[in-house]
mmCIF file of C-alpha atoms in Angstrom:
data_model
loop_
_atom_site.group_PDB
_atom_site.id
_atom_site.type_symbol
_atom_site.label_atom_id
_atom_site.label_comp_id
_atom_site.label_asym_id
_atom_site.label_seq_id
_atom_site.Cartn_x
_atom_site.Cartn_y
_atom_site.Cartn_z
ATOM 1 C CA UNK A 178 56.283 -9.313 238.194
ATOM 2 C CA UNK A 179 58.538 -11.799 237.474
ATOM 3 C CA UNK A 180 62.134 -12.222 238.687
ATOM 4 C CA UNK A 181 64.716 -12.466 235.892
ATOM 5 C CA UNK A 182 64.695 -15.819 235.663
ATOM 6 C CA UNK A 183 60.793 -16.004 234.712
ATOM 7 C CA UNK A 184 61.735 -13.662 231.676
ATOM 8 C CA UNK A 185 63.777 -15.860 229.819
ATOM 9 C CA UNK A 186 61.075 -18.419 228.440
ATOM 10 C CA UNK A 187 59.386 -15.521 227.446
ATOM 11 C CA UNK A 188 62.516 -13.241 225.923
ATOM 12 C CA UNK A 189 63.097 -17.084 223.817
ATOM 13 C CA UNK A 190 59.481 -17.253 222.362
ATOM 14 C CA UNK A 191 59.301 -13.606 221.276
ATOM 15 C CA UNK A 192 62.801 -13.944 219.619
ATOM 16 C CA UNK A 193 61.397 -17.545 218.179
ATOM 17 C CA UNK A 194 60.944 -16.216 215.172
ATOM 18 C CA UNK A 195 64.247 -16.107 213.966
ATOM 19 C CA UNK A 196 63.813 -12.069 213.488
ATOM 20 C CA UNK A 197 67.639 -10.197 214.647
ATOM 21 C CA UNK A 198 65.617 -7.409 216.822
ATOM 22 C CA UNK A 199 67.178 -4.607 219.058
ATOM 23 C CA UNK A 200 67.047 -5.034 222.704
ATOM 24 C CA UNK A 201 64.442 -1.739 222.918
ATOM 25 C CA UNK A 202 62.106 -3.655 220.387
ATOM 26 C CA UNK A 203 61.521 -7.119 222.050
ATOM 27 C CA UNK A 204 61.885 -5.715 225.471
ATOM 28 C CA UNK A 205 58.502 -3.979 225.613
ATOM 29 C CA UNK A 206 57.027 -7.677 223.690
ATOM 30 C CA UNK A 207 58.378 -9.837 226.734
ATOM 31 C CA UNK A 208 56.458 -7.140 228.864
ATOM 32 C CA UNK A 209 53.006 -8.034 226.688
ATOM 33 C CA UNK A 210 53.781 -11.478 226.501
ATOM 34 C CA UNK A 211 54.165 -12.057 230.568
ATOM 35 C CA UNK A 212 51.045 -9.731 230.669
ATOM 36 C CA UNK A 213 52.558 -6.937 232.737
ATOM 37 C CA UNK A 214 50.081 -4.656 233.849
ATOM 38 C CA UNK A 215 50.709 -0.318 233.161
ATOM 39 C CA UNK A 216 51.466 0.103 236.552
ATOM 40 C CA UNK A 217 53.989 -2.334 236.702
ATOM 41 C CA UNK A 218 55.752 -1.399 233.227
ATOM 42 C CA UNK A 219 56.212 1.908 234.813
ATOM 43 C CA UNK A 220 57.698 0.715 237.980
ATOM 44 C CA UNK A 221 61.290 1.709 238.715
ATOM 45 C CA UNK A 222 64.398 0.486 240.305
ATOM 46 C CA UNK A 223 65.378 2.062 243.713
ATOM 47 C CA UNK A 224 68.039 4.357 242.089
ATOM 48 C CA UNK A 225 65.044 5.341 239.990
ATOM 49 C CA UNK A 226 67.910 4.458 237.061
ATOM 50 C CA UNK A 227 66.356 1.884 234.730
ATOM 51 C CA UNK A 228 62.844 0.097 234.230
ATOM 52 C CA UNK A 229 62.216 -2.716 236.896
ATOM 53 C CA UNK A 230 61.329 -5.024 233.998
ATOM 54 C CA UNK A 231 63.800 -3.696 231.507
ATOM 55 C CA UNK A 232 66.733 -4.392 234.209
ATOM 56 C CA UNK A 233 65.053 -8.270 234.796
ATOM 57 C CA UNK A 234 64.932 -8.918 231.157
ATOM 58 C CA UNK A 235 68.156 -7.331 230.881
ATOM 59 C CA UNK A 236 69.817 -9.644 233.600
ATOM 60 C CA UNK A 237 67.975 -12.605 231.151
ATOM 61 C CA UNK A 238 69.496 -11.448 228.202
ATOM 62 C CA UNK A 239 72.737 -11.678 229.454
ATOM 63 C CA UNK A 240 72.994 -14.879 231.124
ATOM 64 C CA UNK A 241 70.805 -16.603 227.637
ATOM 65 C CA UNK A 242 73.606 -15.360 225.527
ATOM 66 C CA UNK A 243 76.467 -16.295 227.690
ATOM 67 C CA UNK A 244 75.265 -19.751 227.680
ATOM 68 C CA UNK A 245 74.692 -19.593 223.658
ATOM 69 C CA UNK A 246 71.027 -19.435 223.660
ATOM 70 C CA UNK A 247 70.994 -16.579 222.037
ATOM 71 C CA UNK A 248 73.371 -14.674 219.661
ATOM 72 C CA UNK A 249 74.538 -11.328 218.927
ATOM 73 C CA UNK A 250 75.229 -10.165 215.668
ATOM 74 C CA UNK A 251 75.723 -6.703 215.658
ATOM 75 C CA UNK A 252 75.783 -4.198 218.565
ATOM 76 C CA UNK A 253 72.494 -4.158 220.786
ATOM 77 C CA UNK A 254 70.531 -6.600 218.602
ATOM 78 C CA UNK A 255 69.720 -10.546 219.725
ATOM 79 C CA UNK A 256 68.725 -13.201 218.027
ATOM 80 C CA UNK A 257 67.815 -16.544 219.081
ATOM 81 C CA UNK A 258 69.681 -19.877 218.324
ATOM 82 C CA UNK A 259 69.500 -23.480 217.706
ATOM 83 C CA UNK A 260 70.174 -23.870 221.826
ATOM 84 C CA UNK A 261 67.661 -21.195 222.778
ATOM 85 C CA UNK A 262 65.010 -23.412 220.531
ATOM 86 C CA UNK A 263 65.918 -26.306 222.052
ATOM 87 C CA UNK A 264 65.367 -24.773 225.514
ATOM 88 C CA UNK A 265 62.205 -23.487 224.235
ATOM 89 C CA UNK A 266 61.260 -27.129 223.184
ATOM 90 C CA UNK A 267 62.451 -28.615 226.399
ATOM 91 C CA UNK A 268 61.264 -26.119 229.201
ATOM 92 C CA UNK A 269 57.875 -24.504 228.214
ATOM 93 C CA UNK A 270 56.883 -23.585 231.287
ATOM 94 C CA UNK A 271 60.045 -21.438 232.123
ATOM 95 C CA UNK A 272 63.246 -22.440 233.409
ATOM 96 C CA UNK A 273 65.785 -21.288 236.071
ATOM 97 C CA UNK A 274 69.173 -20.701 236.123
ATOM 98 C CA UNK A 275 70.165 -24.118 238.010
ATOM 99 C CA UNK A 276 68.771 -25.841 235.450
ATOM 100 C CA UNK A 277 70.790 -24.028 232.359
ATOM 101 C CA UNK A 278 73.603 -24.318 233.936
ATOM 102 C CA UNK A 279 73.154 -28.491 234.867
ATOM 103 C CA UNK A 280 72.680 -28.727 230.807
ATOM 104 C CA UNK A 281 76.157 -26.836 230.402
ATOM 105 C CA UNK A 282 77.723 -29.268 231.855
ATOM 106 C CA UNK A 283 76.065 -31.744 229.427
ATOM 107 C CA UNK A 284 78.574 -33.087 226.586
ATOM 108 C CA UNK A 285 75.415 -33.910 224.654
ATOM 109 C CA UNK A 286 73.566 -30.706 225.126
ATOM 110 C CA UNK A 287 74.176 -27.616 222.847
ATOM 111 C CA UNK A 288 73.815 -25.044 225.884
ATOM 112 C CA UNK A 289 77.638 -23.735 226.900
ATOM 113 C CA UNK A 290 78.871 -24.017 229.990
ATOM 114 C CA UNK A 291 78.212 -20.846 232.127
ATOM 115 C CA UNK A 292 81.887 -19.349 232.059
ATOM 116 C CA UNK A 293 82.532 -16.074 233.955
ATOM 117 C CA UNK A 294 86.151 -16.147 233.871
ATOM 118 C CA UNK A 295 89.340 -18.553 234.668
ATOM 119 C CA UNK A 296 89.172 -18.887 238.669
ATOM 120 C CA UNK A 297 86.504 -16.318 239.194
ATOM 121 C CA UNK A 298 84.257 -18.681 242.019
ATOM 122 C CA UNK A 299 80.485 -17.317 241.894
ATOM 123 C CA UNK A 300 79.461 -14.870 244.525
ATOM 124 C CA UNK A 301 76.316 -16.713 246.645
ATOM 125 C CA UNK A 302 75.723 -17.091 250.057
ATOM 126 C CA UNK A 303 76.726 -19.861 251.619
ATOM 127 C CA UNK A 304 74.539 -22.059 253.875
ATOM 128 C CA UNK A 305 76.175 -20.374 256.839
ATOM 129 C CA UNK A 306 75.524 -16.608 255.530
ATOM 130 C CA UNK A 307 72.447 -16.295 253.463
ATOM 131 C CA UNK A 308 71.422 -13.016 252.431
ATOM 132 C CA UNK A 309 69.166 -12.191 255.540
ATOM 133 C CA UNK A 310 72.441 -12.460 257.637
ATOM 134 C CA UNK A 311 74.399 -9.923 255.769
ATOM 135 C CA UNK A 312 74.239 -6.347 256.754
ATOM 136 C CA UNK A 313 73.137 -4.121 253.621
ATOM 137 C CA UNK A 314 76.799 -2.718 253.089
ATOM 138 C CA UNK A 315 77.330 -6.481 252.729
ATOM 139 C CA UNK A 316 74.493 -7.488 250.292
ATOM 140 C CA UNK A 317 75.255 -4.209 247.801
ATOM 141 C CA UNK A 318 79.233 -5.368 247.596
ATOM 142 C CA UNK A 319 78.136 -9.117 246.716
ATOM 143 C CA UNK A 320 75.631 -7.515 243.593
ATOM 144 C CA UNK A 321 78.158 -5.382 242.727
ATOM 145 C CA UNK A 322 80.896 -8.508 242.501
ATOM 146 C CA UNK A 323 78.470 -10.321 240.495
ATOM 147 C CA UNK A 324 77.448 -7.620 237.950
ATOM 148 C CA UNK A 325 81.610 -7.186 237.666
ATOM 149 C CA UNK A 326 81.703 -10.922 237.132
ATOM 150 C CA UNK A 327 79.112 -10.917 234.472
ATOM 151 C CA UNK A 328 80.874 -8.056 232.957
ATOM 152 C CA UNK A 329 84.510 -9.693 232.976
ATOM 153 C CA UNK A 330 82.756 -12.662 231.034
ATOM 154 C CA UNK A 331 80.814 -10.513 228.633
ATOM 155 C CA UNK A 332 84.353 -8.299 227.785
ATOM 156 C CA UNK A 333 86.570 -12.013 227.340
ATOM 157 C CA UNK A 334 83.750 -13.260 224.860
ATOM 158 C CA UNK A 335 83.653 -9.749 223.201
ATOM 159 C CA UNK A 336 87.582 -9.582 222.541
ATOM 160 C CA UNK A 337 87.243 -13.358 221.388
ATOM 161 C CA UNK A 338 84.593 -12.488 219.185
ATOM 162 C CA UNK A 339 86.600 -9.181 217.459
ATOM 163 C CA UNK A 340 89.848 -9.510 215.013
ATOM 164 C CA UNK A 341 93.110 -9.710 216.446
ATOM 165 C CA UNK A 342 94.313 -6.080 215.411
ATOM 166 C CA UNK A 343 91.093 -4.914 217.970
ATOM 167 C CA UNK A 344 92.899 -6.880 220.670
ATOM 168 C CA UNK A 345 95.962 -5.937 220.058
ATOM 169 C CA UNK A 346 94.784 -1.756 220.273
ATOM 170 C CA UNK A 347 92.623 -3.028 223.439
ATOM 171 C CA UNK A 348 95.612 -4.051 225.057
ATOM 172 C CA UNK A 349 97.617 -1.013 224.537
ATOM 173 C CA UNK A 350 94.955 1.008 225.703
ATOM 174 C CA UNK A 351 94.137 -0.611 228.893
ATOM 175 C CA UNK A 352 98.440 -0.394 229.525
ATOM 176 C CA UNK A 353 98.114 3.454 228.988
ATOM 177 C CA UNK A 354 94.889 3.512 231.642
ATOM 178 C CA UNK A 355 97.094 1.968 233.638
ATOM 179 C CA UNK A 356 99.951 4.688 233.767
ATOM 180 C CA UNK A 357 102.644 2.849 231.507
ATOM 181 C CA UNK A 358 103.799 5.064 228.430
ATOM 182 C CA UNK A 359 103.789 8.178 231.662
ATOM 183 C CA UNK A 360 102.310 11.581 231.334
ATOM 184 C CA UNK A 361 103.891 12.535 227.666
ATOM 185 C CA UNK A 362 104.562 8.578 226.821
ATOM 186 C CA UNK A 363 102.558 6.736 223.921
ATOM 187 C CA UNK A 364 101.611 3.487 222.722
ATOM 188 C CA UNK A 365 101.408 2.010 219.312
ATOM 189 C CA UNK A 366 100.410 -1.685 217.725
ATOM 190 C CA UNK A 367 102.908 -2.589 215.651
ATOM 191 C CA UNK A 368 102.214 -4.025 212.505
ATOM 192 C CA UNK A 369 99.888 -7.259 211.687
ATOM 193 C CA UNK A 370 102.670 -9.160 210.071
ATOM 194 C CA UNK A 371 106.163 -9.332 210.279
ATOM 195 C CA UNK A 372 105.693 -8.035 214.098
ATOM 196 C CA UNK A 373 108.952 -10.752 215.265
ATOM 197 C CA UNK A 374 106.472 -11.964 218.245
ATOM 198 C CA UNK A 375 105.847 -8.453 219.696
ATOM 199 C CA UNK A 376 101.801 -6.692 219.749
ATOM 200 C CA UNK A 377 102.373 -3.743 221.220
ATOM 201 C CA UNK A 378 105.182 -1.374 222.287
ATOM 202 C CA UNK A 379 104.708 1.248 224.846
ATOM 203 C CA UNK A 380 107.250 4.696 225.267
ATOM 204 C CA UNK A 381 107.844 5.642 228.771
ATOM 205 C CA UNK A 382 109.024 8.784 227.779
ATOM 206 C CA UNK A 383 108.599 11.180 225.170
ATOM 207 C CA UNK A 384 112.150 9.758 223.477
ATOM 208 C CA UNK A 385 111.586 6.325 223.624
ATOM 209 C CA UNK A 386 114.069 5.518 225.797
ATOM 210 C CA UNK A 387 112.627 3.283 228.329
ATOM 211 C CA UNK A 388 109.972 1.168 226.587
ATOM 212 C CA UNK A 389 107.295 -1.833 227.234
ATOM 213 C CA UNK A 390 106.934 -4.428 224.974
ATOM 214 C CA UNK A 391 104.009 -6.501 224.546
ATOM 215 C CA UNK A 392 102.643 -9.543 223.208
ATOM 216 C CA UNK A 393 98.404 -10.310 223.071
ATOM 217 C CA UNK A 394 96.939 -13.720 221.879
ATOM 218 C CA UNK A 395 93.209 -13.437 221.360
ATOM 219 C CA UNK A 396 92.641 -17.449 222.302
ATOM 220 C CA UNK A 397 89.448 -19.087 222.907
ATOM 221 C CA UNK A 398 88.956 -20.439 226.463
ATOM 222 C CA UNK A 399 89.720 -23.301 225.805
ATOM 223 C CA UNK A 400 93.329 -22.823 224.075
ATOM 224 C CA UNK A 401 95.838 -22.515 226.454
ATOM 225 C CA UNK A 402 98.917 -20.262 225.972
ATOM 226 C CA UNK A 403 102.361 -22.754 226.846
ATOM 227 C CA UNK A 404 105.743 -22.882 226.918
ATOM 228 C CA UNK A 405 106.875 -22.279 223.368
ATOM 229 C CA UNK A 406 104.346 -19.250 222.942
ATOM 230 C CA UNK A 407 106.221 -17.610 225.958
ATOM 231 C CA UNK A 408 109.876 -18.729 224.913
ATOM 232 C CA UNK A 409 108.975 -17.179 221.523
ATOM 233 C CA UNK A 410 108.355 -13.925 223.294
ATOM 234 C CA UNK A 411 111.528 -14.330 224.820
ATOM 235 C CA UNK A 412 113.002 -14.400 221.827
ATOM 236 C CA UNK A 413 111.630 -11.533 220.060
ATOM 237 C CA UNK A 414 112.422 -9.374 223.206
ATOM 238 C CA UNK A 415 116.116 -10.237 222.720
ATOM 239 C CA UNK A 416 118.564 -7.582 222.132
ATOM 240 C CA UNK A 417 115.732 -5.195 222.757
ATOM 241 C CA UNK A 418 114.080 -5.472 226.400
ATOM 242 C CA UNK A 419 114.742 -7.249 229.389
ATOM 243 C CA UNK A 420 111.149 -7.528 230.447
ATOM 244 C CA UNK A 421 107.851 -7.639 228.727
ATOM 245 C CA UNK A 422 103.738 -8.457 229.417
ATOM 246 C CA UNK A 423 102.219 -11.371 227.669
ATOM 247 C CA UNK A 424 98.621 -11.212 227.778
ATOM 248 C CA UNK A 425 95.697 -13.624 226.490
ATOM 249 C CA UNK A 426 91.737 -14.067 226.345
ATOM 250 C CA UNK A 427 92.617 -18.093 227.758
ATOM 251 C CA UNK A 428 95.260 -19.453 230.349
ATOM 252 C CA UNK A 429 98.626 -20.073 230.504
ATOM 253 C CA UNK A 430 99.777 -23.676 231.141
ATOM 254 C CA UNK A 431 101.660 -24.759 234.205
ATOM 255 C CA UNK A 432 105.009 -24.925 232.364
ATOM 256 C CA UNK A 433 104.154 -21.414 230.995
ATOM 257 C CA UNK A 434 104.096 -20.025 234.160
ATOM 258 C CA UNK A 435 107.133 -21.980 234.963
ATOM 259 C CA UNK A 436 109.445 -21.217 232.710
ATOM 260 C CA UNK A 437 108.305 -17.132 232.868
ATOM 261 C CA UNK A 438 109.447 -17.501 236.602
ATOM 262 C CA UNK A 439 112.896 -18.870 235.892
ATOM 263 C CA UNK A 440 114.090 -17.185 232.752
ATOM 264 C CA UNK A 441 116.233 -14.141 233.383
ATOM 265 C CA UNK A 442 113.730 -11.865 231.219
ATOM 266 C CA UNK A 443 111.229 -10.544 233.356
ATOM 267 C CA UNK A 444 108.532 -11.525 231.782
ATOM 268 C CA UNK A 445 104.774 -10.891 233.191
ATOM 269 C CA UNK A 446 101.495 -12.810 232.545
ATOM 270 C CA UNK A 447 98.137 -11.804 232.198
ATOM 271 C CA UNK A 448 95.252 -14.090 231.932
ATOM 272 C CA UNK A 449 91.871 -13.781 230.636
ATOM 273 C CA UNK A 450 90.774 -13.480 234.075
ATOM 274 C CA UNK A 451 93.344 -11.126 234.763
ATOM 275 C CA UNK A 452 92.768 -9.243 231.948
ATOM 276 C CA UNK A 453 88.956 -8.654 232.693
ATOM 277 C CA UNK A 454 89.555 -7.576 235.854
ATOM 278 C CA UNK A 455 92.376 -4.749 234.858
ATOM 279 C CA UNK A 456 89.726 -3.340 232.047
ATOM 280 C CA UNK A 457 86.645 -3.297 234.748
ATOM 281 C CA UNK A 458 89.181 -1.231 237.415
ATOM 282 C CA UNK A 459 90.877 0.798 234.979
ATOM 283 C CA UNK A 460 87.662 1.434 233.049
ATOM 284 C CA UNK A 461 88.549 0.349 229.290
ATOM 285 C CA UNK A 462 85.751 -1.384 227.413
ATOM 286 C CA UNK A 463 83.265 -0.600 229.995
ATOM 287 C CA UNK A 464 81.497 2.635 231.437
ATOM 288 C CA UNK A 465 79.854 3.254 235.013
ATOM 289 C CA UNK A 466 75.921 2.126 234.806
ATOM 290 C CA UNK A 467 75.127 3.375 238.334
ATOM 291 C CA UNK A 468 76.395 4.744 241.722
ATOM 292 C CA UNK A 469 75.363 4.237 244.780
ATOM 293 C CA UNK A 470 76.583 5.851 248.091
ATOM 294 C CA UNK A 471 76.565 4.311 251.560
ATOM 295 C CA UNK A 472 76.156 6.396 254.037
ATOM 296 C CA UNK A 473 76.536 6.253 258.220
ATOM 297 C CA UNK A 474 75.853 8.453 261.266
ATOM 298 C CA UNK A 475 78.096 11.676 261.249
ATOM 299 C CA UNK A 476 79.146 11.093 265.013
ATOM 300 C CA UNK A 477 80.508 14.849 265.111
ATOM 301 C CA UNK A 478 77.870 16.565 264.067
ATOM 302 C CA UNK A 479 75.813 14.976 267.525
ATOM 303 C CA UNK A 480 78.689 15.656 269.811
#
């Protein structure tokens, strides 16, 4: 069977067609088109979970729409794009992951540049610890840091790709899973318009005495949050808060970061990177696949 990289020449050509299809309509077309035999469309991963092939084609999917070969235009349905043609035209004969990413970093090529999230290094082995040096415990927590890196890319592009009221609720909801707004607290998004600079605002308590105040910018990547967008915030908190939690999809510039540091307000920052990694630990916008448990040797029960 092929490993996930083999499937995603053929995942390309069965979505060629231009057709928006499902995920649980093209998957069992790769299978026929790779020439998977019964036995091995009926093979299972270790946790017995998922489909061997549906996981590899799966893992495909993923990275070919991360990159922009292919699109999706409503919820569990793909379709392929003018980049996942051209790869199609270009690579025939199947294509790795190496390779995608080399055209990423092409200024020419329409392929995107394989983004997990701001700062997030990728988890491989280096030369000096390859994967047959690393005990099991070790090789389960490096999958499981990739999937969540995967996962923190796939939730930035999602909130990029929704309306800015989405984000805004997003963001309140991920500060309740956190424990702001307290056992009998609530949060609300203030309105669209007319909001003076501030998203969100949290209760700590059931009177709205103590409160949180919040401001989310749903930014591409590439548009990073600076010094004016956080003295604005500033601003807007004045007379009402001494502290509030400015949070974006992008970065915050140098000076951002600066001036947040040294103004009196207490003001906290929260990055796209950040941000993806609060919502995987905290559990908003994502829901547990699989679990695994490692076990060990119960040295009382032998003595």
């Amino acid at each position: 069977m092929p490993n996930w990289e083999g499937f995603m020449i053929p995942t390309l050509r069965v979505l060629g067609d231009g057709v928006v299809r499902h995920w649980r309509e093209f998957q069992p077309l790769i299978a026929d088109l790779v020439g998977l035999t019964d036995e091995q469309k009926k093979e299972m991963l270790p946790s017995g979970s998922q489909l061997k092939y549906e996981n590899r084609i799966g893992w495909g999917v993923s990275f070919l729409t991360n990159v922009g070969a292919l699109d999706r235009p409503k919820r569990g349905h793909y379709e392929i794009t003018d980049a996942g043609r051209q790869l199609l035209r270009d690579f025939p004969n199947g294509i790795r992951e190496r390779d995608v990413r080399e055209l990423g970093e092409d200024p020419n090529s329409p392929i995107r540049v394989y983004e997990k999230t701001e700062r997030v290094k990728p988890v491989v082995p280096t030369v000096h610890e390859s994967a047959d040096s690393m005990t099991p415990i070790e090789q389960v927590q490096q999958g499981i840091e990739r999937i969540h890196d995967e996962v923190a890319a796939a939730l930035i592009a999602r909130l990029q790709g929704k309306e800015p009221g989405f984000f805004e609720q997003a963001v309140v909801d991920l500060l309740l899973a956190m424990g702001y707004g307290g056992t009998t607290g609530k949060g609300t998004v203030t309105q669209l318009s007319n909001d003076g600079g501030i998203d969100g605002v949290i209760d700590q308590d059931v009177l709205g005495l103590s409160r949180v105040y919040v401001q989310a910018k749903r930014y591409a990547s590439d548009n990073v949050v600076h010094r004016p967008d956080v003295q604005g915030f500033v601003g807007a908190l004045s007379g009402k808060a001494s502290s509030g939690i400015f949070i974006t999809t992008s970065r915050f510039s140098d000076g951002a970061r600066a001036y947040a540091d040294a103004v009196p307000t207490r003001i906290i920052l929260i990055d796209g990177d950040r941000l993806a990694r609060l919502m995987i630990r905290y559990g908003v916008g994502v829901q547990v696949r699989e679990t695994f448990k490692s076990i060990e040797i119960d040295e009382d029960f032998f003595s």
